C-alpha positions as YAML, in Angstrom:
chain: A
units: angstrom
residues:
- id: 1
  name: MET
  ca: [-42.19, 16.88, 128.67]
- id: 2
  name: SER
  ca: [-39.32, 14.29, 127.67]
- id: 3
  name: VAL
  ca: [-37.45, 13.63, 124.59]
- id: 4
  name: PRO
  ca: [-35.51, 10.50, 123.51]
- id: 5
  name: GLY
  ca: [-32.21, 9.99, 125.09]
- id: 6
  name: ARG
  ca: [-29.46, 7.34, 125.00]
- id: 7
  name: LEU
  ca: [-30.92, 4.31, 123.50]
- id: 8
  name: GLY
  ca: [-34.36, 5.60, 123.24]
- id: 9
  name: ARG
  ca: [-35.26, 6.20, 126.82]
- id: 10
  name: PRO
  ca: [-36.73, 9.57, 127.49]
- id: 11
  name: VAL
  ca: [-35.22, 12.40, 129.33]
- id: 12
  name: PRO
  ca: [-37.55, 14.50, 131.38]
- id: 13
  name: GLY
  ca: [-37.33, 18.21, 130.93]
- id: 14
  name: GLY
  ca: [-35.29, 17.89, 127.18]
- id: 15
  name: LEU
  ca: [-37.78, 20.36, 125.69]
- id: 16
  name: ARG
  ca: [-39.63, 23.23, 127.22]
- id: 17
  name: ARG
  ca: [-41.10, 26.91, 125.88]
- id: 18
  name: LEU
  ca: [-38.84, 29.73, 125.46]
- id: 19
  name: SER
  ca: [-39.50, 32.70, 128.05]
- id: 20
  name: VAL
  ca: [-39.75, 36.33, 126.57]
- id: 21
  name: GLN
  ca: [-36.30, 37.02, 128.33]
- id: 22
  name: GLU
  ca: [-34.56, 33.94, 126.23]
- id: 23
  name: VAL
  ca: [-36.24, 35.08, 123.14]
- id: 24
  name: ARG
  ca: [-35.29, 38.69, 123.45]
- id: 25
  name: GLY
  ca: [-31.65, 37.60, 124.71]
- id: 26
  name: GLY
  ca: [-31.45, 35.48, 121.57]
- id: 27
  name: ALA
  ca: [-32.53, 38.47, 119.29]
- id: 28
  name: ARG
  ca: [-30.09, 40.83, 121.30]
- id: 29
  name: MET
  ca: [-26.90, 38.31, 120.44]
- id: 30
  name: VAL
  ca: [-27.94, 37.84, 116.85]
- id: 31
  name: LEU
  ca: [-28.36, 41.82, 116.29]
- id: 32
  name: CYS
  ca: [-25.09, 42.56, 117.98]
- id: 33
  name: ALA
  ca: [-23.12, 39.70, 116.33]
- id: 34
  name: THR
  ca: [-24.61, 40.80, 112.64]
- id: 35
  name: LEU
  ca: [-23.60, 44.46, 113.40]
- id: 36
  name: SER
  ca: [-20.53, 43.86, 114.33]
- id: 37
  name: TRP
  ca: [-19.27, 41.79, 111.27]
- id: 38
  name: TYR
  ca: [-21.15, 44.31, 109.00]
- id: 39
  name: LEU
  ca: [-19.23, 46.93, 110.40]
- id: 40
  name: SER
  ca: [-15.88, 44.98, 110.33]
- id: 41
  name: VAL
  ca: [-16.43, 44.03, 106.81]
- id: 42
  name: GLU
  ca: [-17.49, 47.63, 105.86]
- id: 43
  name: LEU
  ca: [-14.52, 49.29, 107.88]
- id: 44
  name: GLY
  ca: [-12.02, 46.97, 105.51]
- id: 45
  name: ILE
  ca: [-10.70, 45.22, 108.94]
- id: 46
  name: ASN
  ca: [-11.36, 41.61, 107.06]
- id: 47
  name: SER
  ca: [-13.94, 39.78, 104.93]
- id: 48
  name: ALA
  ca: [-14.43, 37.20, 107.54]
- id: 49
  name: PRO
  ca: [-14.47, 39.10, 110.84]
- id: 50
  name: ILE
  ca: [-14.92, 35.84, 113.23]
- id: 51
  name: ALA
  ca: [-13.32, 37.80, 116.26]
- id: 52
  name: ALA
  ca: [-16.02, 40.62, 115.97]
- id: 53
  name: VAL
  ca: [-18.89, 38.34, 116.48]
- id: 54
  name: LEU
  ca: [-17.47, 36.49, 119.61]
- id: 55
  name: PRO
  ca: [-17.75, 39.43, 122.25]
- id: 56
  name: ALA
  ca: [-21.55, 39.44, 121.60]
- id: 57
  name: VAL
  ca: [-21.82, 35.46, 121.80]
- id: 58
  name: PHE
  ca: [-20.10, 35.51, 125.03]
- id: 59
  name: THR
  ca: [-20.49, 38.55, 126.84]
- id: 60
  name: LEU
  ca: [-24.33, 38.85, 126.04]
- id: 61
  name: SER
  ca: [-25.24, 35.76, 127.33]
- id: 62
  name: GLY
  ca: [-25.76, 36.79, 130.71]
- id: 63
  name: ILE
  ca: [-27.70, 39.97, 131.88]
- id: 64
  name: PRO
  ca: [-27.07, 42.84, 129.05]
- id: 65
  name: LEU
  ca: [-26.25, 45.42, 131.85]
- id: 66
  name: TRP
  ca: [-23.22, 43.63, 132.56]
- id: 67
  name: ALA
  ca: [-22.15, 43.91, 129.05]
- id: 68
  name: PRO
  ca: [-19.75, 47.00, 129.45]
- id: 69
  name: ARG
  ca: [-18.05, 46.03, 132.06]
- id: 70
  name: LEU
  ca: [-17.71, 42.43, 130.37]
- id: 71
  name: GLY
  ca: [-16.59, 44.16, 127.38]
- id: 72
  name: LEU
  ca: [-13.69, 46.18, 129.14]
- id: 73
  name: TYR
  ca: [-12.52, 42.91, 130.71]
- id: 74
  name: ARG
  ca: [-12.58, 41.25, 127.51]
- id: 75
  name: LEU
  ca: [-10.94, 43.72, 125.56]
- id: 76
  name: ALA
  ca: [-7.89, 43.99, 128.11]
- id: 77
  name: SER
  ca: [-7.86, 40.21, 128.12]
- id: 78
  name: VAL
  ca: [-7.54, 40.15, 124.02]
- id: 79
  name: LEU
  ca: [-4.83, 43.07, 124.41]
- id: 80
  name: LEU
  ca: [-2.69, 41.02, 126.79]
- id: 81
  name: GLY
  ca: [-3.02, 37.63, 124.88]
- id: 82
  name: VAL
  ca: [-2.06, 39.49, 121.78]
- id: 83
  name: GLY
  ca: [0.71, 41.14, 123.00]
- id: 84
  name: ILE
  ca: [2.44, 37.83, 124.74]
- id: 85
  name: ALA
  ca: [1.90, 36.30, 121.30]
- id: 86
  name: ALA
  ca: [3.26, 39.22, 119.53]
- id: 87
  name: VAL
  ca: [6.52, 38.97, 121.33]
- id: 88
  name: ALA
  ca: [6.66, 35.32, 121.36]
- id: 89
  name: LEU
  ca: [6.52, 35.51, 117.73]
- id: 90
  name: ARG
  ca: [9.35, 38.06, 117.21]
- id: 91
  name: TRP
  ca: [11.73, 36.45, 119.44]
- id: 92
  name: LEU
  ca: [10.94, 32.96, 119.36]
- id: 93
  name: PRO
  ca: [10.61, 30.22, 116.62]
- id: 94
  name: VAL
  ca: [7.40, 28.55, 116.08]
- id: 95
  name: SER
  ca: [7.91, 25.25, 118.09]
- id: 96
  name: THR
  ca: [6.24, 22.87, 120.76]
- id: 97
  name: LEU
  ca: [8.77, 24.50, 123.28]
- id: 98
  name: SER
  ca: [7.50, 28.10, 122.34]
- id: 99
  name: LEU
  ca: [3.88, 27.52, 122.74]
- id: 100
  name: ALA
  ca: [4.61, 26.11, 126.22]
- id: 101
  name: VAL
  ca: [6.12, 29.74, 127.13]
- id: 102
  name: VAL
  ca: [3.20, 31.34, 125.33]
- id: 103
  name: VAL
  ca: [0.45, 29.39, 127.46]
- id: 104
  name: SER
  ca: [2.47, 29.63, 130.17]
- id: 105
  name: ALA
  ca: [3.08, 33.41, 130.06]
- id: 106
  name: GLY
  ca: [-1.21, 33.64, 129.00]
- id: 107
  name: TYR
  ca: [-1.64, 31.52, 131.93]
- id: 108
  name: LEU
  ca: [0.21, 34.12, 134.57]
- id: 109
  name: ALA
  ca: [-1.40, 37.10, 132.74]
- id: 110
  name: SER
  ca: [-4.68, 35.43, 132.68]
- id: 111
  name: LEU
  ca: [-4.44, 35.96, 136.81]
- id: 112
  name: LEU
  ca: [-4.18, 39.82, 136.52]
- id: 113
  name: VAL
  ca: [-7.55, 40.04, 134.53]
- id: 114
  name: ARG
  ca: [-9.64, 38.16, 136.88]
- id: 115
  name: ILE
  ca: [-13.67, 38.11, 135.94]
- id: 116
  name: ASP
  ca: [-15.67, 37.97, 138.98]
- id: 117
  name: GLY
  ca: [-12.44, 36.15, 140.74]
- id: 118
  name: ALA
  ca: [-11.67, 33.78, 138.15]
- id: 119
  name: PRO
  ca: [-8.74, 33.98, 135.80]
- id: 120
  name: SER
  ca: [-9.49, 35.47, 132.10]
- id: 121
  name: GLN
  ca: [-9.61, 32.55, 129.75]
- id: 122
  name: GLN
  ca: [-9.59, 35.38, 126.72]
- id: 123
  name: VAL
  ca: [-6.06, 35.80, 127.36]
- id: 124
  name: LEU
  ca: [-5.16, 32.46, 126.85]
- id: 125
  name: VAL
  ca: [-7.34, 31.96, 123.71]
- id: 126
  name: SER
  ca: [-5.79, 34.96, 122.17]
- id: 127
  name: ALA
  ca: [-2.34, 34.22, 122.75]
- id: 128
  name: VAL
  ca: [-2.67, 31.20, 121.21]
- id: 129
  name: LEU
  ca: [-4.57, 31.93, 118.50]
- id: 130
  name: VAL
  ca: [-2.43, 34.59, 117.17]
- id: 131
  name: PHE
  ca: [0.53, 32.34, 118.00]
- id: 132
  name: GLY
  ca: [-0.63, 29.56, 115.67]
- id: 133
  name: VAL
  ca: [-1.45, 31.97, 112.97]
- id: 134
  name: PRO
  ca: [2.11, 33.60, 111.87]
- id: 135
  name: VAL
  ca: [0.98, 35.90, 109.53]
- id: 136
  name: SER
  ca: [1.91, 39.27, 109.37]
- id: 137
  name: GLY
  ca: [-0.94, 41.88, 110.29]
- id: 138
  name: TYR
  ca: [-2.86, 39.13, 111.92]
- id: 139
  name: PRO
  ca: [-2.40, 40.40, 115.39]
- id: 140
  name: GLU
  ca: [-3.43, 44.00, 114.65]
- id: 141
  name: GLN
  ca: [-6.51, 42.61, 112.44]
- id: 142
  name: ARG
  ca: [-7.88, 40.37, 115.51]
- id: 143
  name: VAL
  ca: [-7.33, 43.59, 117.90]
- id: 144
  name: LEU
  ca: [-9.48, 45.75, 115.39]
- id: 145
  name: GLU
  ca: [-12.01, 42.93, 115.21]
- id: 146
  name: ASN
  ca: [-12.58, 43.01, 118.78]
- id: 147
  name: LEU
  ca: [-12.79, 46.66, 118.98]
- id: 148
  name: VAL
  ca: [-15.48, 46.65, 116.74]
- id: 149
  name: GLY
  ca: [-17.43, 43.81, 118.37]
- id: 150
  name: ILE
  ca: [-17.03, 44.95, 121.85]
- id: 151
  name: ALA
  ca: [-17.94, 48.73, 120.81]
- id: 152
  name: VAL
  ca: [-21.18, 47.26, 119.56]
- id: 153
  name: VAL
  ca: [-21.85, 45.39, 122.82]
- id: 154
  name: ILE
  ca: [-21.20, 48.17, 124.99]
- id: 155
  name: LEU
  ca: [-23.12, 50.66, 123.22]
- id: 156
  name: LEU
  ca: [-25.78, 48.87, 121.88]
- id: 157
  name: GLY
  ca: [-26.39, 45.56, 123.86]
- id: 158
  name: PRO
  ca: [-27.89, 47.16, 127.16]
- id: 159
  name: LEU
  ca: [-30.15, 49.23, 125.18]
- id: 160
  name: LEU
  ca: [-31.85, 46.47, 123.56]
- id: 161
  name: TRP
  ca: [-34.86, 45.08, 125.47]
- id: 162
  name: PRO
  ca: [-32.83, 45.69, 128.90]
- id: 163
  name: PRO
  ca: [-34.16, 43.41, 132.04]
- id: 164
  name: ASP
  ca: [-34.93, 45.16, 135.00]
- id: 165
  name: PRO
  ca: [-32.37, 43.42, 137.70]
- id: 166
  name: CYS
  ca: [-34.68, 44.41, 140.62]
- id: 167
  name: ARG
  ca: [-37.69, 42.46, 138.82]
- id: 168
  name: LEU
  ca: [-34.98, 39.66, 138.03]
- id: 169
  name: LEU
  ca: [-33.46, 39.38, 141.50]
- id: 170
  name: SER
  ca: [-37.25, 39.71, 142.96]
- id: 171
  name: GLY
  ca: [-38.53, 36.79, 140.96]
- id: 172
  name: ARG
  ca: [-35.61, 34.61, 141.59]
- id: 173
  name: LEU
  ca: [-35.83, 35.55, 145.70]
- id: 174
  name: ASP
  ca: [-39.53, 34.78, 145.55]
- id: 175
  name: ALA
  ca: [-38.84, 31.54, 144.19]
- id: 176
  name: TYR
  ca: [-36.53, 30.46, 146.64]
- id: 177
  name: ARG
  ca: [-39.29, 31.77, 149.33]
- id: 178
  name: ASP
  ca: [-41.96, 29.54, 147.90]
- id: 179
  name: ARG
  ca: [-39.56, 26.37, 148.06]
- id: 180
  name: LEU
  ca: [-38.48, 27.36, 151.66]
- id: 181
  name: ASP
  ca: [-42.09, 28.04, 152.54]
- id: 182
  name: ARG
  ca: [-43.21, 24.24, 151.34]
- id: 183
  name: LEU
  ca: [-39.95, 22.77, 152.60]
- id: 184
  name: LEU
  ca: [-40.27, 23.95, 156.19]
- id: 185
  name: ALA
  ca: [-44.32, 23.09, 155.76]
- id: 186
  name: GLU
  ca: [-43.65, 19.56, 155.57]
- id: 187
  name: PRO
  ca: [-43.07, 18.39, 159.27]
- id: 188
  name: VAL
  ca: [-45.71, 20.74, 160.82]
- id: 189
  name: ARG
  ca: [-48.44, 19.16, 158.20]
- id: 190
  name: HIS
  ca: [-47.16, 15.89, 158.87]
- id: 191
  name: PRO
  ca: [-45.57, 15.66, 162.34]
- id: 192
  name: GLY
  ca: [-45.77, 11.73, 162.77]
- id: 193
  name: ARG
  ca: [-43.75, 11.10, 159.72]
- id: 194
  name: ALA
  ca: [-40.04, 11.12, 158.45]
- id: 195
  name: PRO
  ca: [-39.92, 14.58, 157.84]
- id: 196
  name: LEU
  ca: [-38.69, 16.36, 154.85]
- id: 197
  name: ARG
  ca: [-37.74, 13.13, 153.22]
- id: 198
  name: GLN
  ca: [-39.77, 13.81, 149.67]
- id: 199
  name: GLU
  ca: [-39.20, 17.58, 149.92]
- id: 200
  name: ALA
  ca: [-35.58, 17.42, 150.69]
- id: 201
  name: GLY
  ca: [-35.05, 15.19, 147.46]
- id: 202
  name: GLN
  ca: [-36.39, 18.13, 145.39]
- id: 203
  name: ALA
  ca: [-34.40, 20.62, 147.30]
- id: 204
  name: GLY
  ca: [-31.01, 19.97, 145.52]
- id: 205
  name: GLY
  ca: [-29.24, 23.57, 145.47]
- id: 206
  name: LEU
  ca: [-31.62, 25.14, 147.64]
- id: 207
  name: TRP
  ca: [-29.18, 26.62, 150.08]
- id: 208
  name: GLN
  ca: [-26.88, 27.97, 147.05]
- id: 209
  name: GLN
  ca: [-29.53, 30.20, 146.10]
- id: 210
  name: PRO
  ca: [-29.04, 32.80, 148.58]
- id: 211
  name: HIS
  ca: [-25.48, 33.24, 147.94]
- id: 212
  name: ASP
  ca: [-25.91, 32.98, 144.15]
- id: 213
  name: LEU
  ca: [-28.53, 35.79, 144.72]
- id: 214
  name: GLY
  ca: [-26.20, 37.87, 146.74]
- id: 215
  name: ARG
  ca: [-23.53, 37.41, 144.05]
- id: 216
  name: ASP
  ca: [-25.80, 38.53, 141.34]
- id: 217
  name: LEU
  ca: [-27.06, 41.39, 143.44]
- id: 218
  name: ASP
  ca: [-23.57, 42.61, 143.51]
- id: 219
  name: ARG
  ca: [-23.06, 42.71, 139.72]
- id: 220
  name: ALA
  ca: [-26.34, 44.05, 139.33]
- id: 221
  name: ARG
  ca: [-25.38, 47.22, 141.40]
- id: 222
  name: ARG
  ca: [-22.14, 47.62, 139.28]
- id: 223
  name: ALA
  ca: [-24.08, 47.28, 136.20]
- id: 224
  name: LEU
  ca: [-26.44, 50.01, 137.26]
- id: 225
  name: ARG
  ca: [-23.42, 52.33, 137.19]
- id: 226
  name: TRP
  ca: [-23.43, 51.85, 133.53]
- id: 227
  name: SER
  ca: [-27.11, 51.88, 132.73]
- id: 228
  name: VAL
  ca: [-28.87, 55.02, 131.54]
- id: 229
  name: THR
  ca: [-32.36, 53.19, 131.15]
- id: 230
  name: HIS
  ca: [-32.51, 51.73, 134.88]
- id: 231
  name: ARG
  ca: [-30.03, 54.20, 136.90]
- id: 232
  name: ARG
  ca: [-33.47, 54.83, 138.91]
- id: 233
  name: SER
  ca: [-33.75, 51.21, 139.99]
- id: 234
  name: ALA
  ca: [-31.03, 51.68, 142.37]
- id: 235
  name: ALA
  ca: [-33.44, 52.61, 145.26]
- id: 236
  name: ALA
  ca: [-35.55, 49.25, 144.39]
- id: 237
  name: LEU
  ca: [-32.63, 47.09, 144.24]
- id: 238
  name: ASP
  ca: [-31.72, 48.41, 147.69]
- id: 239
  name: GLU
  ca: [-34.93, 46.81, 149.15]
- id: 240
  name: VAL
  ca: [-34.49, 43.74, 147.19]
- id: 241
  name: GLY
  ca: [-30.94, 43.78, 148.53]
- id: 242
  name: HIS
  ca: [-31.98, 44.07, 152.28]
- id: 243
  name: ARG
  ca: [-34.24, 41.05, 151.95]
- id: 244
  name: ILE
  ca: [-31.32, 38.69, 149.92]
- id: 245
  name: GLN
  ca: [-29.16, 39.46, 152.69]
- id: 246
  name: LEU
  ca: [-31.76, 38.10, 155.15]
- id: 247
  name: ALA
  ca: [-31.90, 35.08, 152.98]
- id: 248
  name: GLU
  ca: [-28.13, 34.65, 153.08]
- id: 249
  name: ARG
  ca: [-27.90, 35.30, 156.82]
- id: 250
  name: THR
  ca: [-30.76, 32.25, 157.62]
- id: 251
  name: ALA
  ca: [-29.81, 30.03, 155.04]
- id: 252
  name: ALA
  ca: [-27.06, 28.24, 157.08]
- id: 253
  name: PRO
  ca: [-28.95, 27.89, 160.32]
- id: 254
  name: LEU
  ca: [-32.03, 26.66, 157.82]
- id: 255
  name: HIS
  ca: [-30.14, 24.35, 156.31]
- id: 256
  name: CYS
  ca: [-28.47, 22.82, 159.45]
- id: 257
  name: LEU
  ca: [-31.91, 22.65, 160.90]
- id: 258
  name: THR
  ca: [-33.52, 20.79, 157.78]
- id: 259
  name: ALA
  ca: [-30.76, 18.28, 157.88]
- id: 260
  name: GLN
  ca: [-31.49, 17.58, 161.77]
- id: 261
  name: LEU
  ca: [-35.32, 17.22, 160.63]
- id: 262
  name: GLN
  ca: [-34.25, 14.65, 158.22]
- id: 263
  name: ALA
  ca: [-32.22, 12.21, 160.99]
- id: 264
  name: PRO
  ca: [-33.44, 8.74, 161.05]
- id: 265
  name: GLY
  ca: [-35.02, 8.24, 164.42]
- id: 266
  name: ARG
  ca: [-35.89, 12.04, 164.91]
- id: 267
  name: ALA
  ca: [-39.31, 11.36, 166.82]
- id: 268
  name: ALA
  ca: [-38.20, 12.80, 170.25]
- id: 269
  name: ALA
  ca: [-39.41, 10.97, 173.45]
- id: 270
  name: ALA
  ca: [-42.39, 13.10, 174.96]
- id: 271
  name: VAL
  ca: [-42.74, 14.21, 178.63]
- id: 272
  name: PRO
  ca: [-45.54, 12.87, 180.11]
- id: 273
  name: GLY
  ca: [-48.21, 15.67, 180.62]
- id: 274
  name: ASP
  ca: [-46.03, 18.27, 178.80]
- id: 275
  name: ALA
  ca: [-48.13, 19.43, 175.88]
- id: 276
  name: HIS
  ca: [-45.49, 21.24, 174.31]
- id: 277
  name: ALA
  ca: [-43.15, 18.48, 174.59]
- id: 278
  name: CYS
  ca: [-45.59, 16.39, 172.66]
- id: 279
  name: GLU
  ca: [-45.97, 19.20, 170.16]
- id: 280
  name: GLY
  ca: [-42.21, 19.00, 169.66]
- id: 281
  name: PRO
  ca: [-40.43, 22.02, 167.72]
- id: 282
  name: GLY
  ca: [-43.67, 21.77, 165.44]
- id: 283
  name: PRO
  ca: [-45.53, 25.30, 166.51]
- id: 284
  name: LEU
  ca: [-42.08, 27.17, 166.90]
- id: 285
  name: LEU
  ca: [-41.39, 26.04, 163.53]
- id: 286
  name: ASP
  ca: [-44.66, 27.04, 161.97]
- id: 287
  name: ALA
  ca: [-44.21, 30.52, 163.56]
- id: 288
  name: VAL
  ca: [-40.82, 31.05, 162.69]
- id: 289
  name: ARG
  ca: [-41.66, 29.73, 159.12]
- id: 290
  name: HIS
  ca: [-44.82, 32.30, 158.94]
- id: 291
  name: ALA
  ca: [-42.28, 35.22, 160.00]
- id: 292
  name: LEU
  ca: [-39.67, 34.07, 157.65]
- id: 293
  name: VAL
  ca: [-41.74, 34.22, 154.53]
- id: 294
  name: ARG
  ca: [-43.31, 37.37, 155.32]
- id: 295
  name: ALA
  ca: [-39.97, 38.93, 155.72]
- id: 296
  name: LEU
  ca: [-38.80, 37.60, 152.73]
- id: 297
  name: ALA
  ca: [-41.67, 38.98, 150.92]
- id: 298
  name: GLY
  ca: [-40.81, 42.44, 151.88]
- id: 299
  name: ALA
  ca: [-43.61, 42.64, 154.67]
- id: 300
  name: ASP
  ca: [-43.07, 43.75, 158.01]
- id: 301
  name: PRO
  ca: [-42.86, 40.06, 160.26]
- id: 302
  name: ALA
  ca: [-43.64, 41.71, 163.78]
- id: 303
  name: GLU
  ca: [-46.41, 39.67, 164.60]
- id: 304
  name: PRO
  ca: [-45.33, 36.06, 163.43]
- id: 305
  name: ILE
  ca: [-42.15, 37.33, 165.47]
- id: 306
  name: ALA
  ca: [-44.04, 38.20, 168.47]
- id: 307
  name: ARG
  ca: [-46.12, 35.02, 168.31]
- id: 308
  name: ALA
  ca: [-42.75, 32.70, 167.80]
- id: 309
  name: ARG
  ca: [-41.26, 34.53, 170.92]
- id: 310
  name: THR
  ca: [-44.28, 33.68, 172.77]
- id: 311
  name: ILE
  ca: [-44.15, 29.92, 171.88]
- id: 312
  name: GLY
  ca: [-40.61, 29.98, 172.16]
- id: 313
  name: GLU
  ca: [-40.80, 31.32, 175.53]
- id: 314
  name: GLN
  ca: [-43.56, 29.06, 176.88]
- id: 315
  name: GLY
  ca: [-41.73, 25.57, 175.89]
- id: 316
  name: GLY
  ca: [-38.01, 25.73, 176.76]
- id: 317
  name: PRO
  ca: [-34.98, 23.22, 176.89]
- id: 318
  name: ALA
  ca: [-35.80, 21.53, 180.28]
- id: 319
  name: SER
  ca: [-39.06, 20.56, 178.91]
- id: 320
  name: SER
  ca: [-37.96, 18.87, 175.67]
- id: 321
  name: GLY
  ca: [-35.59, 16.17, 174.71]
- id: 322
  name: ARG
  ca: [-32.21, 16.81, 173.34]
- id: 323
  name: HIS
  ca: [-32.98, 16.59, 169.95]
- id: 324
  name: ASP
  ca: [-35.73, 19.29, 170.00]
- id: 325
  name: SER
  ca: [-33.50, 21.29, 172.07]
- id: 326
  name: LEU
  ca: [-31.28, 21.49, 169.25]
- id: 327
  name: LEU
  ca: [-34.02, 22.20, 167.24]
- id: 328
  name: ARG
  ca: [-35.40, 24.89, 169.37]
- id: 329
  name: GLY
  ca: [-31.88, 26.75, 169.46]
- id: 330
  name: LEU
  ca: [-31.56, 26.81, 165.76]
- id: 331
  name: LEU
  ca: [-35.14, 28.20, 165.48]
- id: 332
  name: LEU
  ca: [-34.23, 30.89, 168.05]
- id: 333
  name: LEU
  ca: [-31.15, 31.86, 166.10]
- id: 334
  name: VAL
  ca: [-33.12, 32.35, 162.93]
- id: 335
  name: LEU
  ca: [-35.57, 34.61, 164.77]
- id: 336
  name: ASP
  ca: [-32.98, 36.66, 166.07]
- id: 337
  name: ARG
  ca: [-31.70, 37.34, 162.72]
- id: 338
  name: LEU
  ca: [-35.05, 37.95, 161.75]
- id: 339
  name: ASP
  ca: [-35.50, 40.54, 164.66]
- id: 340
  name: ASP
  ca: [-32.42, 42.31, 163.59]
- id: 341
  name: TYR
  ca: [-33.66, 42.31, 159.98]
- id: 342
  name: ARG
  ca: [-36.84, 44.12, 160.96]
- id: 343
  name: GLU
  ca: [-35.27, 46.65, 163.99]
- id: 344
  name: ALA
  ca: [-33.11, 47.80, 160.71]
- id: 345
  name: HIS
  ca: [-35.69, 47.85, 157.88]
- id: 346
  name: PHE
  ca: [-39.42, 48.32, 159.61]
- id: 347
  name: THR
  ca: [-38.67, 50.24, 163.10]
- id: 348
  name: GLY
  ca: [-40.15, 53.43, 162.97]
- id: 349
  name: ARG
  ca: [-41.86, 53.11, 159.68]
...
């Protein structure tokens, strides 16, 4: 589907159906933001408590199981920012130079409260806002509003239609596995063509996905410590985590492999009378592909690994061109990592 863009030209993908998770996420945010506003008004903190709404807007934009941890980070950031501004208002006049001091101090303080490695921008935002409103009682008011909003987010957010992080990560891993399968199957189906040209154009960001999955896996594990409803998911999350780690370990050699397969003039010179040289790395690539897809799906890859080992032993570097020897070496590296994965998680079952 497309929508009109600049100069009336269609922009593909402008509209699409909302998923169930997106609808629930929006409802969760609306309910928490509304309740935060209502409680702040009822407690007499402010008649228009905007700051109480912001924790729901920013903290619940991701997986709600992360809300308690992010909420505490936000509270620490707000306290730091408000404290910096309050000290500045007490000792400095409101001026451009004073603002520069506040921003500098806010930036240095933001380095102390990092969220997933990034400095917390909330420290700077709180410091600048409080410094820009030099009204008696405003710093305390802003802290109280944030306390109400963060309390609602921490206590209620994870309980409203909580998604299962194991199911979410498993679905994303399955999507990566399917794209990888299509990408590696192309040179096997069409060995005479310049391989992966069309698929490679559609594989933008593919090799970043395992890294993103590993990062979100760590976040999900930390989030489960705060979750009452999904604490039992830890064992299932570990199983998905093993497959994500395999995807991470094989992403780099596979990226190098596909880059070599896209190289111009890739067709290797065949050695007369050598069937394996004529076939190139295709049979080994196909066997490794089946083993990898099977392992990423959570099944025992013993059979395709054994078949790939047999093919690898039949056609060695001596019977291949230089380029095919490089491809074979990369495939054997992936196969070694598959062996390590199988020995760690399937041997003895």
